Each structure stands twice: as C-alpha cells, then as structure tokens.
Amino acid sequence: MRHPPSPPPVPPLWNLSAKTPAALRAQAAKLRAHLSAHPGLSAGDIAHSLVSGRTDFEHRAVLTASDEPGLLRALESLAALDPDGSAPGVTLGRPAAGKLAFLFTGQGSQRLGMGRDLYEAFPAFAAALDAVCERLDLELPLKEVLFGTDADVLDRTEYAQPALFAVEVALFRLLESWGVKPDFLAGHSIGEIAAAHVAGVFTLADACTLVTARGRLMQALPTGGVMIAVEASEEEVLPMLTDRVSIAAVNGPRSVVVAGDEEAALAVAEAFPDRKSKRLTVSHAFHSPHMDGMLDDFREVVAGLSFAAPVYRSSRT
C-alpha cells in the first residue's frame, strides 16, 4: 500500500496593482511601512486582502518568496525599483488582451488527496464535489478512494476517471463562485466530459452515468498495449500509423501520444532517436483500437442520455 506524499509547501505570494509605475512603487513602500508598524500579520491574510479588497489597476507586481522575510525584502526592492529594472522575487507586468480558456485534463493526472484541502476550506468546492459523488454508481465511495491512502485503487480506471471528473467539476464551480468565467471550454479524454457538463451539454446526472460507465467498461477490457509520449508533430507521426498504433493525443505542435500494440508504438518512438519519449504508466492503450471491445456497450449507454447545445451557463442541474 502506498501512502500519499506530503504536499509541497506553497510559497507566499502577494499581488499589488496601481495606475502608474510610480504609484505601484509607492504602494509597496506604504505596505512595507504598515507591516513594520504591525509585525506578526499573517502572510496569507495579507495575500487575501490584496486580491479581494482592492481594485485591479493596469500596472501590476507579483511578489514571491520562500518565507515572509523574503516577501518583505521583495517589497523593499519594489519600492526602490527603477521603472525598467528587475529584482529577485518581483515580477512586473500589465494585463494582456485576450480571452480566458479552461482546459480539463485527462487520466494520469490523478493523485491521492487531490482537492482535500479545497474541500475543507471552501463550501462551494465541497458542495460541488458532494453533488458529483452522490450520483456516481461505484463499488467504493469515491471520497473514500480519493482521500484515502491506497494509490493503486485510485489509479484503477474505474475510479481514476470519476475522481478526475469530480475534482474538475468542483474546481470549475469554485472558480465560478468567485466570478471567474471562461470564454472557452476544452478537455482531453475524461476532461472532455467535464467540459461538456459545465458547458451545459449534459446534466450532472447524465454526465455521472457516462463517466461511471466509461471507466467501468475500459477497466473491464483485457490489459495490454502501451501509450508513449513522443516529441514529434502530428504530421511527422501520421505516416507511421497502422491498424496497430494510433495517435491518442496531440498535446502541442511537437508533442503527441501514440497508443496501441507495444511493438508498433515503440517503433514510432524509435523513429525519432534524438527526441524525448516517455512510456506512460497505464493499464490499457487508451484512445486506440484496443478500446473497440467496449464500443457496443458504451453506445448503448450513450443512447440513453440527453444532449443540449454547448452553451456555458451558471447552472448545476
């Protein structure tokens, strides 16, 4: 039995903003003076006040350090910083034009205890996670697996996929409760279902039915096959594909994942001897012809679901 590692400490982070560079430096000096006059204030409380109790202006600075004394030194550096200068722990910038996209990840990113601190700290996250868990038809209660101590159970497809779906939906609802709303939603693999649900394509009940069936049917397939991440473009890999190996994911302009029979997948990776490749830790060759054996049963599940146009909405139905 494997136990979850202790999470790494989160470094303190303070955000400041002002209308001009000079006003930003003045704000840093003012905050430094206030902290000198009131020692012992919590770095976390200060961080919360800076992002929740002040207006966001055009000129911004992010201060990071390994401890509170480091933050104080960063404040001093910012207060004395030349307009075009730089200093350790100080990142300057202005908001960039553009729109906001949320990307929901696929299987492989799960870990024991993910979301536990958020569950204990934020009612919006806890309520959303509970709502998903109540609708999942699993042999073991999902929260017991997710917040438990046995990583082998969580890594099983029938639990890994519902766990990722539950946490991703809860994260979305938490950000939504803070007024953060995306312009675009996208996802990979199980993340596609999470994105579709919060976009309004599936009700929560139907999404949970789909997630449960998908994980269970995939888990029941014969094991075998491999998935390999390869530093190559889709165009470079396409001519090498056969009925024994396919592209499972396109992660970037020069990053793909191939899946299928071991020999065929390794041949693709070995065609790029000077490029990085990594064999993924998975039980099955997902997103490959190895999944064909579940399609009939999966099609029957999907036929019983209802679909709506993918229009983002603030709804939890």
XYZ file of C-alpha atoms in Angstrom:
317
model
C 0.000 0.000 0.000
C 1.337 3.392 -0.961
C 0.671 6.457 1.118
C 0.225 9.945 -0.308
C 3.316 12.140 -0.112
C 3.147 15.309 1.903
C 2.222 18.199 -0.379
C 5.000 20.718 -1.008
C 4.682 23.991 0.890
C 3.008 26.770 -1.058
C 5.290 29.837 -1.200
C 3.782 33.148 -0.086
C 2.574 35.274 -2.986
C 1.391 38.883 -2.871
C -0.278 40.802 -5.707
C -0.151 44.591 -5.974
C -1.531 46.912 -8.649
C -1.661 50.646 -9.309
C -2.489 53.163 -12.037
C 1.152 54.034 -12.750
C 4.610 52.521 -12.123
C 5.323 55.281 -9.607
C 2.085 54.574 -7.748
C 2.969 50.862 -7.699
C 6.310 51.590 -6.055
C 4.592 53.928 -3.596
C 2.096 51.250 -2.687
C 4.946 48.829 -1.988
C 6.606 51.364 0.300
C 3.313 52.041 2.085
C 2.634 48.338 2.638
C 6.201 47.806 3.891
C 5.756 50.625 6.417
C 2.419 49.207 7.563
C 3.925 45.762 8.125
C 6.831 47.269 10.067
C 4.337 49.041 12.336
C 2.205 45.898 12.732
C 4.530 42.882 12.986
C 3.071 39.397 13.140
C 0.380 39.794 10.487
C -0.335 36.596 8.540
C 1.167 36.430 5.044
C -1.913 34.518 3.911
C -4.284 37.150 5.286
C -2.294 39.870 3.562
C -2.396 37.975 0.269
C -6.171 37.555 0.569
C -6.719 41.231 1.335
C -4.572 42.319 -1.600
C -6.601 40.315 -4.136
C -10.072 40.624 -2.619
C -10.219 44.081 -1.071
C -8.586 46.269 -3.704
C -9.331 47.367 -7.263
C -7.152 45.861 -10.000
C -5.262 48.529 -11.926
C -3.162 48.455 -15.082
C 0.341 48.221 -13.583
C 0.885 45.096 -11.516
C 3.500 43.292 -9.487
C 3.615 39.784 -8.062
C 5.918 39.192 -5.114
C 7.095 35.675 -4.312
C 9.482 34.309 -1.720
C 10.138 31.176 0.283
C 9.143 32.902 3.532
C 7.667 36.119 4.956
C 11.045 37.889 5.439
C 11.653 37.274 1.752
C 8.396 38.991 0.904
C 9.391 42.000 2.970
C 12.673 42.191 1.087
C 10.755 41.967 -2.202
C 8.565 44.865 -1.067
C 11.668 46.932 -0.308
C 13.106 46.073 -3.722
C 9.883 47.018 -5.499
C 9.650 50.320 -3.631
C 13.171 51.272 -4.784
C 12.983 49.707 -8.245
C 13.750 51.695 -11.383
C 10.845 51.705 -13.885
C 12.690 49.338 -16.229
C 14.540 47.392 -13.549
C 14.144 43.948 -12.049
C 14.663 42.402 -8.624
C 14.567 38.920 -7.064
C 11.049 37.891 -6.128
C 9.442 40.728 -8.100
C 7.551 40.141 -11.351
C 6.164 43.205 -13.109
C 3.575 43.239 -15.865
C 0.364 44.539 -17.329
C -2.762 42.544 -18.229
C -2.673 41.099 -21.725
C -5.575 41.316 -24.116
C -7.331 38.072 -24.876
C -9.929 35.643 -23.680
C -9.952 33.022 -20.939
C -9.990 29.283 -21.659
C -10.320 26.386 -19.222
C -8.721 23.066 -20.190
C -9.809 19.927 -18.329
C -7.132 17.249 -18.116
C -7.385 13.538 -18.826
C -6.459 10.364 -16.982
C -2.969 10.187 -15.500
C -3.140 13.424 -13.532
C -4.925 11.862 -10.558
C -3.227 11.744 -7.159
C -4.280 10.780 -3.660
C -5.748 13.610 -1.640
C -6.299 15.926 -4.581
C -8.870 18.519 -3.618
C -8.908 17.605 0.077
C -7.684 20.984 1.329
C -10.072 22.796 -1.008
C -12.909 20.570 0.225
C -12.206 21.555 3.813
C -11.714 25.250 3.072
C -14.354 26.193 0.503
C -18.065 25.297 0.774
C -18.584 25.847 -2.976
C -15.956 23.228 -3.794
C -17.281 20.810 -1.166
C -20.894 21.141 -2.326
C -19.951 20.526 -5.951
C -17.778 17.514 -5.117
C -20.510 16.039 -2.911
C -23.083 16.544 -5.672
C -20.965 14.530 -8.100
C -20.124 11.790 -5.605
C -23.797 11.309 -4.741
C -24.593 10.497 -8.374
C -21.707 8.148 -9.164
C -22.552 4.439 -9.112
C -19.283 2.954 -7.857
C -18.481 -0.092 -5.740
C -16.461 2.026 -3.289
C -17.476 5.555 -2.233
C -15.410 7.929 -4.332
C -14.382 10.247 -1.484
C -13.016 7.276 0.454
C -10.850 6.396 -2.543
C -9.920 9.986 -3.355
C -8.998 10.987 0.188
C -7.740 7.544 1.180
C -4.257 6.037 1.299
C -4.237 3.416 -1.467
C -2.958 4.903 -4.722
C -3.377 1.578 -6.520
C -7.148 1.779 -6.107
C -7.298 5.383 -7.273
C -5.175 4.548 -10.318
C -7.702 1.958 -11.469
C -9.538 3.378 -14.442
C -12.967 2.819 -12.909
C -12.012 5.197 -10.059
C -9.414 7.465 -11.683
C -11.848 8.787 -14.267
C -14.737 9.556 -11.869
C -12.234 11.127 -9.444
C -10.846 13.467 -12.077
C -14.327 14.346 -13.285
C -15.484 15.131 -9.733
C -12.474 17.292 -8.874
C -12.518 19.132 -12.193
C -16.210 19.987 -11.887
C -15.693 21.102 -8.279
C -12.742 23.293 -9.301
C -14.863 24.868 -12.002
C -17.699 25.588 -9.571
C -15.243 27.114 -7.094
C -13.831 29.479 -9.711
C -17.353 30.220 -10.880
C -18.331 31.185 -7.319
C -15.506 33.739 -7.375
C -16.817 35.267 -10.587
C -14.203 33.688 -12.874
C -15.995 32.701 -16.075
C -14.263 31.264 -19.144
C -14.816 32.244 -22.741
C -13.822 28.794 -23.971
C -14.011 25.272 -22.535
C -11.999 22.291 -23.738
C -10.898 18.942 -22.390
C -8.949 15.797 -23.159
C -10.411 12.333 -22.662
C -12.375 12.295 -19.384
C -11.795 16.051 -19.279
C -13.979 16.373 -22.379
C -16.939 15.090 -20.385
C -16.246 17.540 -17.554
C -16.044 20.404 -20.058
C -19.236 19.281 -21.786
C -21.114 19.063 -18.497
C -20.198 22.526 -17.217
C -20.922 23.893 -20.710
C -24.475 22.591 -20.420
C -24.294 19.631 -22.829
C -25.071 17.066 -20.110
C -26.979 17.334 -16.878
C -24.957 16.238 -13.873
C -26.948 13.005 -13.615
C -26.283 12.085 -17.251
C -22.629 13.100 -17.040
C -22.138 10.866 -13.990
C -23.847 7.974 -15.778
C -21.495 8.430 -18.717
C -18.373 8.763 -16.561
C -19.212 5.697 -14.466
C -19.922 3.520 -17.493
C -16.856 4.717 -19.387
C -14.454 3.928 -16.571
C -16.032 0.577 -15.780
C -16.101 -0.593 -19.410
C -12.499 0.471 -20.015
C -11.343 -1.228 -16.818
C -13.022 -4.486 -17.898
C -11.123 -4.697 -21.205
C -8.167 -7.060 -21.461
C -4.976 -5.367 -20.333
C -2.126 -4.858 -22.734
C -0.766 -2.359 -25.163
C 1.158 0.798 -24.358
C 0.951 4.563 -24.570
C 4.092 6.570 -25.341
C 4.542 10.349 -25.313
C 6.781 11.353 -28.222
C 8.458 14.663 -29.014
C 7.159 14.890 -32.566
C 4.484 16.667 -34.557
C 1.242 15.098 -35.699
C 2.366 15.481 -39.330
C 5.589 13.570 -38.629
C 3.793 10.680 -36.940
C 0.777 10.267 -39.235
C 2.651 8.335 -41.989
C 3.799 5.769 -39.400
C 0.360 4.836 -38.139
C -1.149 1.423 -38.810
C -4.107 -0.573 -37.556
C -1.863 -1.491 -34.609
C -0.974 2.023 -33.387
C -2.793 5.350 -33.434
C -2.425 8.888 -32.145
C -4.048 9.066 -28.715
C -3.474 12.774 -28.100
C -1.977 15.855 -29.697
C -0.615 17.829 -26.749
C 1.207 20.503 -28.700
C 2.888 21.374 -32.017
C 5.692 18.912 -31.243
C 4.131 16.626 -28.668
C 1.912 13.621 -29.341
C 0.961 10.423 -27.567
C 0.760 7.191 -29.536
C -1.144 4.134 -28.321
C -1.568 0.555 -29.425
C 0.433 -2.659 -29.639
C 3.739 -2.383 -27.813
C 5.974 -3.237 -30.773
C 4.199 -0.816 -33.115
C 4.156 2.043 -30.598
C 7.833 1.575 -29.772
C 8.667 1.662 -33.488
C 7.124 5.132 -33.733
C 9.124 6.400 -30.741
C 12.348 4.822 -32.046
C 11.902 6.628 -35.371
C 12.951 9.790 -33.520
C 16.149 8.696 -31.743
C 17.217 12.250 -30.923
C 13.842 13.230 -29.472
C 12.428 12.702 -25.994
C 9.873 9.954 -25.419
C 8.214 8.565 -22.329
C 6.209 5.416 -21.774
C 3.106 6.267 -19.763
C 2.025 4.303 -16.704
C -1.345 2.977 -17.848
C -3.109 -0.370 -17.765
C -4.521 -0.109 -21.275
C -3.758 1.505 -24.616
C -6.454 4.142 -24.352
C -7.612 6.020 -27.455
C -6.534 3.181 -29.716
C -8.191 0.188 -31.405
C -7.662 -1.663 -28.106
C -10.812 0.125 -26.910
C -13.031 -1.265 -29.682
C -14.283 -4.090 -27.485
C -16.298 -1.694 -25.298
C -17.926 0.324 -28.067
C -21.208 -1.583 -28.364
C -21.915 -1.436 -24.619
C -20.802 2.186 -24.475
C -23.035 3.093 -27.416
C -25.992 1.642 -25.549
C -25.253 3.843 -22.515
C -24.883 6.983 -24.641
C -28.168 6.276 -26.410
C -29.980 6.728 -23.097
C -28.578 10.210 -22.433
C -29.929 13.629 -23.328
C -27.835 16.292 -25.042
C -28.151 20.068 -25.262
C -26.315 22.725 -27.218
C -22.913 23.510 -25.617
C -23.657 26.927 -24.187
C -21.847 27.830 -20.970
C -24.279 28.640 -18.193
C -24.164 29.124 -14.458
C -26.214 26.061 -13.628
C -25.833 22.893 -11.583
C -28.791 20.875 -12.882
